[in-house]
Amino acid sequence: EVQLVESGGGVVQPGGSLRVSCAASGFSLKNYGMNWVRQAPGKGLEWISYINVVSTTIYYSDSVKGRFTVSRDNDNNSLFLQMSGLRHEDTAVYYCARDGLRGLAFDFWGQGTLVNVSS
Amino acid sequence: SSELTQDPAVSVALGQTVRITCHGDSLRAYFASWYRQKPGQAPILLIYGNNNRPSGIPDRFSGSRSGNTASLTITGTQAEDEADYYCNSRDSIGDPWVFGGGTRLTVL
């Protein structure tokens, strides 16, 4: 069974840093590109980052570019999002999502981890 | 980046058919996918490649695309279908992926 489990969320002050992780099981992470998608409270889904299987192609949305860094450890089936310079507007549930079906859709999602940027 | 536009809210009577639409220029070039999200839960994939269902998705869900509009149709809507629905596609301008703003479906 494919599973994605995020962890590492919490409360952080504005300007602070946090790293969230996504542990994959039931499939080999090295075969799939991966994404991070976030959802602010009461709002819609926002794609924020993509990383390909060998970490040579990485994209960020303009809203996080220069502040967030995505990485992966295929040997340990893990995906990471290092967030720095956090702002109130970064408060959201952060989901990792598999880039599946030959890149046509996000076919599996984790349950999400909440990041709350608050002083 | 391009935008995908959805009606914020749609309602349907129990057992009836409802169509949820998504408009955007990126849909002319790229496939649409659809996701359902129930309160407090992660999204799940309903439709990919405009009109394909992943395994395990009931056939009462179907998708289509015409020009710059993608549609999700739910036939014989059930109470459990009350949720938020999001469309999504790749994008050639700006971000590689874009989501619609979501449609809240109410089953009456």
XYZ file of N, CA and C in Angstrom:
681
model
N 0.842 -1.203 0.000
C 0.000 0.000 0.000
C 0.873 1.248 0.000
N 0.611 2.139 -0.936
C 1.355 3.395 -1.008
C 0.974 4.276 0.186
N 1.983 4.767 0.871
C 1.749 5.695 1.976
C 2.769 6.818 1.941
N 2.301 8.009 2.250
C 3.158 9.177 2.422
C 2.806 9.774 3.783
N 3.806 9.950 4.613
C 3.561 10.458 5.964
C 4.465 11.658 6.226
N 3.833 12.817 6.377
C 4.578 14.029 6.672
C 4.803 14.176 8.175
N 5.866 14.871 8.514
C 6.155 15.163 9.917
C 6.993 16.429 9.989
N 7.113 16.962 11.194
C 7.988 18.104 11.396
C 7.292 19.442 11.503
N 5.990 19.473 11.338
C 5.272 20.736 11.467
C 5.262 21.223 12.905
N 4.864 22.454 13.080
C 4.797 23.012 14.428
C 4.645 24.517 14.381
N 4.838 25.128 15.533
C 4.737 26.581 15.653
C 6.129 27.174 15.534
N 6.271 28.192 14.729
C 7.561 28.851 14.530
C 7.326 30.358 14.434
N 8.262 31.121 14.923
C 8.121 32.574 14.885
C 8.411 33.119 13.492
N 7.831 34.253 13.158
C 8.167 34.888 11.868
C 9.670 35.083 11.745
N 10.178 34.779 10.556
C 11.606 34.856 10.312
C 12.350 33.585 10.646
N 11.683 32.652 11.292
C 12.315 31.408 11.700
C 12.393 30.373 10.604
N 12.917 29.208 10.974
C 13.112 28.109 10.026
C 12.483 26.833 10.559
N 12.172 25.957 9.633
C 11.587 24.668 9.992
C 11.824 23.721 8.834
N 12.018 22.442 9.145
C 12.132 21.434 8.095
C 11.032 20.410 8.280
N 10.262 20.212 7.227
C 9.255 19.164 7.248
C 9.732 18.008 6.371
N 9.297 16.824 6.747
C 9.721 15.609 6.062
C 8.511 14.830 5.570
N 8.778 13.966 4.616
C 7.746 13.096 4.064
C 8.369 11.720 3.890
N 7.852 10.751 4.616
C 8.353 9.381 4.534
C 7.460 8.575 3.613
N 8.076 7.962 2.617
C 7.330 7.184 1.633
C 7.472 5.695 1.925
N 6.396 4.963 1.725
C 6.440 3.508 1.858
C 5.465 2.895 0.863
N 5.676 1.627 0.574
C 4.802 0.934 -0.376
C 5.194 1.127 -1.826
N 6.223 1.928 -2.066
C 6.735 2.119 -3.415
C 8.161 2.653 -3.281
N 8.878 2.649 -4.373
C 10.247 3.141 -4.353
C 10.274 4.598 -4.756
N 10.651 5.444 -3.806
C 10.649 6.885 -4.064
C 11.533 7.259 -5.249
N 12.595 6.486 -5.488
C 13.552 6.849 -6.532
C 12.950 6.811 -7.931
N 11.758 6.258 -8.052
C 11.115 6.158 -9.356
C 10.134 7.282 -9.664
N 9.966 8.215 -8.719
C 8.921 9.230 -8.882
C 9.407 10.633 -8.555
N 8.966 11.592 -9.377
C 9.078 12.979 -8.968
C 8.104 13.231 -7.831
N 8.404 14.244 -7.040
C 7.574 14.531 -5.873
C 7.286 16.025 -5.788
N 6.174 16.323 -5.142
C 5.725 17.703 -4.998
C 5.393 18.030 -3.549
N 5.448 19.315 -3.262
C 4.872 19.850 -2.025
C 3.722 20.783 -2.415
N 2.620 20.599 -1.748
C 1.423 21.420 -1.947
C 0.985 21.887 -0.566
N 0.572 23.137 -0.458
C 0.129 23.610 0.854
C -1.286 24.160 0.774
N -1.879 24.278 1.956
C -3.252 24.769 2.052
C -3.381 25.619 3.301
N -3.507 26.912 3.111
C -3.717 27.815 4.237
C -5.095 27.564 4.844
N -5.281 27.881 6.107
C -6.562 27.617 6.768
C -7.737 28.219 6.009
N -8.701 27.374 5.664
C -9.894 27.825 4.962
C -9.695 28.202 3.512
N -8.508 27.923 2.973
C -8.206 28.305 1.594
C -8.016 27.076 0.711
N -7.704 27.334 -0.565
C -7.527 26.259 -1.517
C -6.114 25.711 -1.549
N -5.894 24.799 -2.476
C -4.600 24.147 -2.622
C -3.649 25.036 -3.412
N -2.400 25.057 -2.987
C -1.360 25.841 -3.670
C -0.148 24.953 -3.883
N 0.199 24.681 -5.125
C 1.446 23.966 -5.420
C 2.618 24.874 -5.075
N 3.658 24.318 -4.425
C 4.804 25.151 -4.082
C 6.152 24.604 -4.538
N 6.288 23.290 -4.770
C 7.612 22.808 -5.152
C 7.537 21.433 -5.800
N 8.476 21.186 -6.706
C 8.628 19.900 -7.389
C 10.108 19.543 -7.424
N 10.389 18.244 -7.272
C 11.748 17.740 -7.431
C 11.694 16.451 -8.237
N 12.572 16.318 -9.223
C 12.560 15.097 -10.029
C 13.327 13.986 -9.324
N 13.401 12.831 -9.977
C 13.885 11.619 -9.292
C 15.339 11.728 -8.852
N 16.142 12.484 -9.623
C 17.573 12.567 -9.301
C 17.978 13.959 -8.825
N 16.975 14.759 -8.466
C 17.201 16.097 -7.889
C 17.879 17.069 -8.848
N 17.808 16.802 -10.139
C 18.422 17.707 -11.112
C 17.448 18.758 -11.625
N 16.166 18.512 -11.472
C 15.141 19.478 -11.879
C 14.299 19.811 -10.657
N 14.339 21.063 -10.284
C 13.631 21.544 -9.097
C 12.914 22.831 -9.466
N 11.675 22.921 -9.037
C 10.878 24.124 -9.271
C 10.279 24.610 -7.951
N 10.074 25.899 -7.890
C 9.395 26.523 -6.755
C 8.389 27.534 -7.270
N 7.327 27.703 -6.507
C 6.412 28.795 -6.811
C 7.068 30.111 -6.429
N 6.611 31.179 -7.029
C 7.181 32.488 -6.708
C 7.002 32.824 -5.234
N 5.944 32.285 -4.617
C 5.642 32.627 -3.228
C 6.683 32.083 -2.243
N 7.467 31.064 -2.651
C 8.442 30.480 -1.713
C 9.862 30.494 -2.268
N 10.027 30.888 -3.509
C 11.343 30.868 -4.147
C 12.337 31.715 -3.356
N 13.507 31.143 -3.144
C 14.540 31.846 -2.407
C 14.466 31.644 -0.902
N 13.378 31.082 -0.412
C 13.211 30.854 1.034
C 13.095 29.379 1.378
N 12.514 28.587 0.471
C 12.303 27.166 0.725
C 13.258 26.359 -0.158
N 13.678 25.201 0.358
C 14.546 24.302 -0.395
C 14.011 22.877 -0.285
N 13.766 22.259 -1.423
C 13.298 20.879 -1.447
C 14.489 19.953 -1.674
N 14.459 18.800 -1.054
C 15.510 17.798 -1.263
C 14.914 16.419 -1.034
N 15.689 15.408 -1.379
C 15.202 14.051 -1.216
C 16.348 13.111 -0.896
N 16.022 12.014 -0.250
C 16.981 10.952 0.061
C 16.340 9.666 -0.424
N 16.673 9.283 -1.643
C 16.037 8.096 -2.227
C 16.389 6.819 -1.477
N 17.591 6.773 -0.953
C 18.000 5.556 -0.238
C 17.139 5.309 0.991
N 16.655 6.403 1.579
C 15.820 6.285 2.769
C 14.362 6.634 2.507
N 14.012 6.694 1.218
C 12.619 6.938 0.824
C 12.020 8.167 1.522
N 12.778 9.255 1.511
C 12.321 10.454 2.215
C 12.432 11.711 1.359
N 11.511 12.614 1.590
C 11.446 13.909 0.919
C 11.457 14.975 2.001
N 12.091 16.109 1.700
C 12.210 17.156 2.708
C 11.848 18.520 2.121
N 11.429 19.409 2.994
C 11.218 20.809 2.625
C 11.794 21.657 3.742
N 12.901 22.306 3.444
C 13.529 23.217 4.402
C 12.953 24.607 4.172
N 12.358 25.165 5.205
C 11.705 26.462 5.090
C 12.432 27.467 5.973
N 12.768 28.600 5.398
C 13.410 29.656 6.164
C 12.733 30.986 5.854
N 13.048 31.994 6.645
C 12.412 33.288 6.440
C 10.908 33.199 6.476
N 10.391 32.382 7.396
C 8.949 32.120 7.410
C 8.133 33.364 7.729
N 6.987 33.448 7.079
C 6.080 34.580 7.220
C 4.721 34.084 7.715
N 3.942 35.001 8.228
C 2.598 34.622 8.672
C 1.834 33.909 7.561
N 2.001 34.382 6.333
C 1.247 33.813 5.207
C 1.720 32.422 4.797
N 2.776 31.925 5.416
C 3.214 30.545 5.174
C 2.472 29.558 6.067
N 1.655 30.057 6.978
C 0.859 29.176 7.832
C -0.078 28.351 6.969
N 0.058 27.030 7.077
C -0.696 26.142 6.198
C -0.459 24.690 6.596
N -1.291 23.833 6.061
C -1.005 22.396 6.082
C -0.156 22.107 4.853
N 0.953 21.434 5.073
C 1.879 21.098 3.985
C 1.729 19.620 3.644
N 1.397 19.358 2.383
C 1.232 18.001 1.892
C 2.369 17.644 0.940
N 2.867 16.415 1.037
C 3.694 15.891 -0.044
C 2.771 15.071 -0.944
N 3.052 15.094 -2.234
C 2.204 14.411 -3.201
C 3.067 13.820 -4.298
N 2.773 12.577 -4.644
C 3.545 11.884 -5.665
C 3.147 12.346 -7.057
N 4.152 12.589 -7.882
C 3.935 12.962 -9.281
C 3.793 11.669 -10.068
N 2.573 11.188 -10.216
C 2.362 9.872 -10.789
C 1.671 9.886 -12.128
N 1.346 8.692 -12.579
C 0.592 8.507 -13.833
C 1.295 9.245 -14.980
N 2.595 9.000 -15.047
C 3.431 9.583 -16.109
C 3.359 11.104 -16.091
N 3.295 11.640 -14.898
C 3.315 13.086 -14.744
C 1.998 13.770 -14.994
N 0.919 13.008 -15.056
C -0.374 13.603 -15.354
C -1.106 14.121 -14.115
N -0.715 13.643 -12.932
C -1.492 14.036 -11.746
C -0.718 13.698 -10.485
N -1.242 14.224 -9.380
C -0.712 13.880 -8.059
C -1.525 12.678 -7.577
N -0.967 11.478 -7.733
C -1.803 10.306 -7.527
C -1.899 9.845 -6.078
N -0.958 10.205 -5.249
C -1.061 9.897 -3.825
C -0.592 11.097 -3.007
N -1.282 11.319 -1.895
C -1.003 12.448 -1.016
C -0.776 11.950 0.414
N 0.059 12.659 1.142
C 0.149 12.404 2.564
C -1.004 13.058 3.291
N -1.044 12.874 4.600
C -2.136 13.437 5.394
C -1.880 14.883 5.793
N -0.646 15.355 5.555
C -0.318 16.752 5.799
C 0.253 17.007 7.178
N 1.036 18.079 7.291
C 1.575 18.523 8.570
C 1.371 20.030 8.664
N 0.910 20.487 9.815
C 0.552 21.900 9.981
C 1.751 22.718 10.429
N 2.011 23.772 9.682
C 3.028 24.747 10.045
C 2.315 26.042 10.415
N 2.558 26.518 11.637
C 1.892 27.711 12.137
C 2.949 28.769 12.434
N 2.976 29.804 11.619
C 3.947 30.880 11.819
C 3.281 31.954 12.663
N 3.730 32.051 13.885
C 3.062 32.952 14.824
C 4.042 33.446 15.870
N 3.871 34.702 16.258
C 4.711 35.252 17.312
C 4.013 35.127 18.671
N 1.652 33.327 -13.478
C 1.217 32.034 -13.951
C -0.235 32.095 -14.415
N -0.659 31.050 -15.151
C -2.044 30.988 -15.595
C -2.955 30.715 -14.408
N -4.238 30.930 -14.629
C -5.220 30.678 -13.582
C -6.221 29.637 -14.045
N -6.739 28.881 -13.092
C -7.863 27.996 -13.325
C -9.012 28.495 -12.464
N -10.157 28.740 -13.103
C -11.297 29.349 -12.423
C -12.408 28.340 -12.215
N -12.860 28.216 -10.966
C -13.972 27.350 -10.619
C -15.044 28.156 -9.908
N -16.303 27.727 -10.050
C -17.373 28.313 -9.242
C -17.103 27.973 -7.778
N -17.229 28.933 -6.883
C -16.920 28.648 -5.468
C -17.836 27.611 -4.833
N -19.096 27.578 -5.259
C -20.053 26.676 -4.620
C -21.079 26.193 -5.624
N -21.437 24.932 -5.467
C -22.463 24.301 -6.299
C -23.281 23.394 -5.382
N -24.571 23.287 -5.672
C -25.399 22.368 -4.897
C -26.123 21.414 -5.839
N -26.477 20.256 -5.297
C -27.148 19.222 -6.091
C -28.064 18.428 -5.180
N -29.175 18.003 -5.702
C -30.078 17.158 -4.926
C -29.543 15.736 -4.897
N -29.774 15.091 -3.794
C -29.337 13.712 -3.632
C -29.834 12.854 -4.790
N -28.916 12.099 -5.394
C -29.272 11.200 -6.479
C -29.256 11.830 -7.862
N -29.099 13.155 -7.905
C -29.086 13.830 -9.197
C -27.665 13.935 -9.752
N -27.568 14.518 -10.948
C -26.289 14.695 -11.627
C -25.828 16.143 -11.503
N -24.537 16.315 -11.263
C -23.978 17.660 -11.141
C -22.703 17.749 -11.966
N -22.499 18.911 -12.557
C -21.272 19.177 -13.313
C -20.535 20.322 -12.651
N -19.262 20.101 -12.399
C -18.379 21.121 -11.835
C -17.369 21.488 -12.918
N -17.247 22.784 -13.195
C -16.405 23.216 -14.303
C -15.162 23.957 -13.837
N -14.196 23.989 -14.749
C -12.892 24.601 -14.496
C -12.453 25.256 -15.797
N -12.170 26.552 -15.751
C -11.814 27.297 -16.949
C -10.389 27.822 -16.848
N -9.644 27.687 -17.948
C -8.302 28.244 -17.961
C -7.584 27.969 -19.267
N -6.739 28.911 -19.656
C -6.029 28.773 -20.925
C -5.096 27.562 -20.933
N -4.561 27.203 -19.765
C -3.638 26.062 -19.724
C -4.325 24.756 -20.124
N -5.647 24.721 -19.995
C -6.376 23.492 -20.320
C -6.407 23.211 -21.820
N -6.107 24.227 -22.620
C -6.060 24.004 -24.071
C -4.845 23.147 -24.440
N -3.805 23.211 -23.619
C -2.566 22.514 -23.953
C -2.266 21.338 -23.040
N -2.810 21.354 -21.852
C -2.457 20.345 -20.860
C -3.692 19.627 -20.320
N -3.450 18.390 -19.887
C -4.530 17.592 -19.327
C -4.987 18.138 -17.977
N -6.275 17.934 -17.703
C -6.840 18.300 -16.410
C -6.905 17.082 -15.499
N -6.745 17.339 -14.213
C -7.019 16.319 -13.209
C -7.945 16.936 -12.161
N -8.621 16.074 -11.441
C -9.603 16.508 -10.443
C -9.357 15.792 -9.124
N -9.562 16.514 -8.033
C -9.333 15.991 -6.690
C -10.531 16.320 -5.809
N -10.825 15.406 -4.898
C -11.855 15.637 -3.896
C -11.195 15.742 -2.532
N -11.665 16.713 -1.749
C -11.132 16.866 -0.402
C -12.292 17.038 0.577
N -12.371 16.109 1.496
C -13.371 16.212 2.564
C -12.753 16.943 3.749
N -13.576 17.548 4.593
C -13.040 18.337 5.721
C -12.063 17.538 6.577
N -10.912 18.147 6.823
C -9.912 17.521 7.677
C -9.134 16.392 7.039
N -9.351 16.162 5.743
C -8.662 15.070 5.068
C -7.786 15.608 3.934
N -6.867 14.756 3.506
C -6.042 15.100 2.348
C -6.856 14.939 1.063
N -6.476 15.636 0.019
C -7.140 15.429 -1.276
C -6.903 14.009 -1.791
N -7.840 13.528 -2.605
C -7.632 12.278 -3.322
C -7.892 12.532 -4.804
N -7.181 11.800 -5.631
C -7.311 11.938 -7.075
C -8.563 11.236 -7.563
N -9.375 11.965 -8.329
C -10.596 11.395 -8.905
C -10.465 11.118 -10.408
N -9.857 12.076 -11.119
C -9.767 12.020 -12.566
C -8.396 12.540 -12.986
N -7.760 11.870 -13.951
C -6.511 12.363 -14.521
C -6.592 12.259 -16.032
N -5.727 13.022 -16.709
C -5.725 12.961 -18.162
C -7.075 13.324 -18.764
N -7.740 14.264 -18.173
C -9.062 14.780 -18.570
C -10.227 13.853 -18.237
N -10.068 12.538 -18.477
C -11.241 11.676 -18.378
C -10.940 10.262 -17.907
N -9.828 10.070 -17.212
C -9.457 8.742 -16.720
C -9.626 8.642 -15.216
N -10.181 7.522 -14.779
C -10.347 7.294 -13.341
C -9.270 6.360 -12.824
N -8.607 6.724 -11.717
C -7.688 5.766 -11.084
C -8.490 4.582 -10.550
N -7.802 3.481 -10.330
C -8.493 2.327 -9.771
C -9.078 2.675 -8.402
N -10.290 2.179 -8.164
C -10.956 2.423 -6.896
C -11.899 3.607 -6.892
N -11.868 4.421 -7.930
C -12.788 5.556 -8.030
C -14.058 5.095 -8.730
N -15.211 5.326 -8.116
C -16.479 4.835 -8.706
C -16.752 5.453 -10.067
N -17.459 4.708 -10.902
C -17.715 5.200 -12.260
C -18.786 6.277 -12.315
N -19.344 6.677 -11.182
C -20.254 7.814 -11.194
C -19.483 9.122 -11.370
N -18.152 9.061 -11.247
C -17.305 10.228 -11.508
C -16.760 10.132 -12.936
N -16.943 11.198 -13.709
C -16.389 11.231 -15.052
C -15.874 12.626 -15.356
N -14.944 12.692 -16.298
C -14.358 13.974 -16.659
C -14.387 14.175 -18.155
N -14.325 15.449 -18.547
C -14.272 15.795 -19.966
C -13.562 17.128 -20.107
N -13.190 17.448 -21.333
C -12.552 18.741 -21.599
C -12.958 19.202 -22.975
N -13.286 20.469 -23.097
C -13.596 21.093 -24.374
C -12.984 22.480 -24.385
N -12.060 22.694 -25.307
C -11.396 23.995 -25.368
C -10.678 24.312 -24.069
N -11.032 25.443 -23.468
C -10.368 25.859 -22.237
C -11.176 25.501 -20.993
N -12.110 24.559 -21.137
C -12.959 24.175 -20.009
C -12.888 22.673 -19.758
N -12.574 22.328 -18.511
C -12.638 20.939 -18.065
C -13.841 20.794 -17.149
N -14.445 19.625 -17.174
C -15.644 19.384 -16.368
C -15.523 18.071 -15.622
N -16.028 18.089 -14.411
C -16.176 16.884 -13.602
C -17.677 16.662 -13.426
N -18.138 15.492 -13.804
C -19.557 15.171 -13.670
C -19.719 14.049 -12.657
N -20.631 14.257 -11.739
C -20.976 13.218 -10.761
C -22.417 12.807 -11.039
N -22.581 11.527 -11.356
C -23.906 10.992 -11.683
C -24.440 10.223 -10.476
N -25.721 10.470 -10.138
C -26.267 9.798 -8.963
C -25.543 10.220 -7.699
N -25.470 11.533 -7.472
C -24.682 12.080 -6.367
C -25.143 11.515 -5.022
N -24.180 11.128 -4.214
C -24.456 10.580 -2.894
C -24.097 11.592 -1.814
N -24.645 11.399 -0.655
C -24.378 12.319 0.456
C -22.880 12.400 0.750
N -22.182 11.302 0.590
C -20.744 11.275 0.879
C -19.929 12.072 -0.127
N -20.569 12.531 -1.223
C -19.851 13.325 -2.216
C -19.760 14.794 -1.822
N -20.407 15.150 -0.746
C -20.312 16.530 -0.260
C -18.872 16.786 0.177
N -18.229 17.731 -0.526
C -16.792 17.950 -0.337
C -16.357 19.144 -1.176
N -15.070 19.458 -1.096
C -14.457 20.447 -1.977
C -13.799 19.719 -3.143
N -13.940 20.285 -4.331
C -13.390 19.687 -5.539
C -12.441 20.687 -6.208
N -11.262 20.198 -6.563
C -10.246 21.045 -7.173
C -9.828 20.493 -8.528
N -9.696 21.381 -9.506
C -9.092 20.998 -10.766
C -7.617 21.405 -10.742
N -6.870 20.845 -11.665
C -5.424 21.035 -11.672
C -4.895 20.730 -13.074
N -3.897 21.463 -13.492
C -3.239 21.122 -14.750
C -1.813 21.637 -14.714
N -1.026 21.191 -15.654
C 0.298 21.779 -15.829
C 0.101 23.173 -16.420
N 1.194 23.926 -16.439
C 1.114 25.303 -16.891
C 2.426 25.668 -17.570
N 2.350 26.349 -18.683
C 3.571 26.733 -19.391
C 4.046 28.129 -19.021
N 3.245 28.831 -18.213
C 3.590 30.201 -17.821
C 3.780 30.216 -16.313
N 4.993 30.430 -15.879
C 5.220 30.500 -14.437
C 5.323 29.130 -13.804
N 4.507 28.892 -12.784
C 4.575 27.629 -12.050
C 4.246 26.440 -12.954
N 4.931 25.302 -12.765
C 4.651 24.143 -13.616
C 3.304 23.488 -13.342
N 2.740 23.710 -12.158
C 1.418 23.179 -11.837
C 0.544 24.317 -11.317
N -0.755 24.235 -11.621
C -1.690 25.228 -11.115
C -2.979 24.529 -10.684
N -3.547 24.986 -9.566
C -4.816 24.483 -9.068
C -5.900 25.524 -9.261
N -7.108 25.060 -9.489
C -8.261 25.949 -9.414
C -8.540 26.312 -7.967
N -9.394 27.303 -7.787
C -9.696 27.773 -6.444
C -10.576 26.846 -5.631
N -11.153 25.845 -6.292
C -11.985 24.874 -5.585
C -13.469 25.188 -5.665
N -14.269 24.134 -5.669
C -15.733 24.238 -5.659
C -16.257 23.427 -4.483
N -17.034 24.072 -3.636
C -17.651 23.361 -2.518
C -18.981 22.806 -2.983
N -19.112 21.502 -2.972
C -20.332 20.841 -3.384
C -21.189 20.523 -2.162
N -22.427 21.002 -2.215
C -23.408 20.696 -1.174
C -24.445 19.754 -1.752
N -24.700 18.664 -1.040
C -25.708 17.695 -1.465
C -26.964 17.928 -0.632
N -28.045 18.292 -1.315
C -29.283 18.655 -0.622
C -30.170 17.449 -0.361
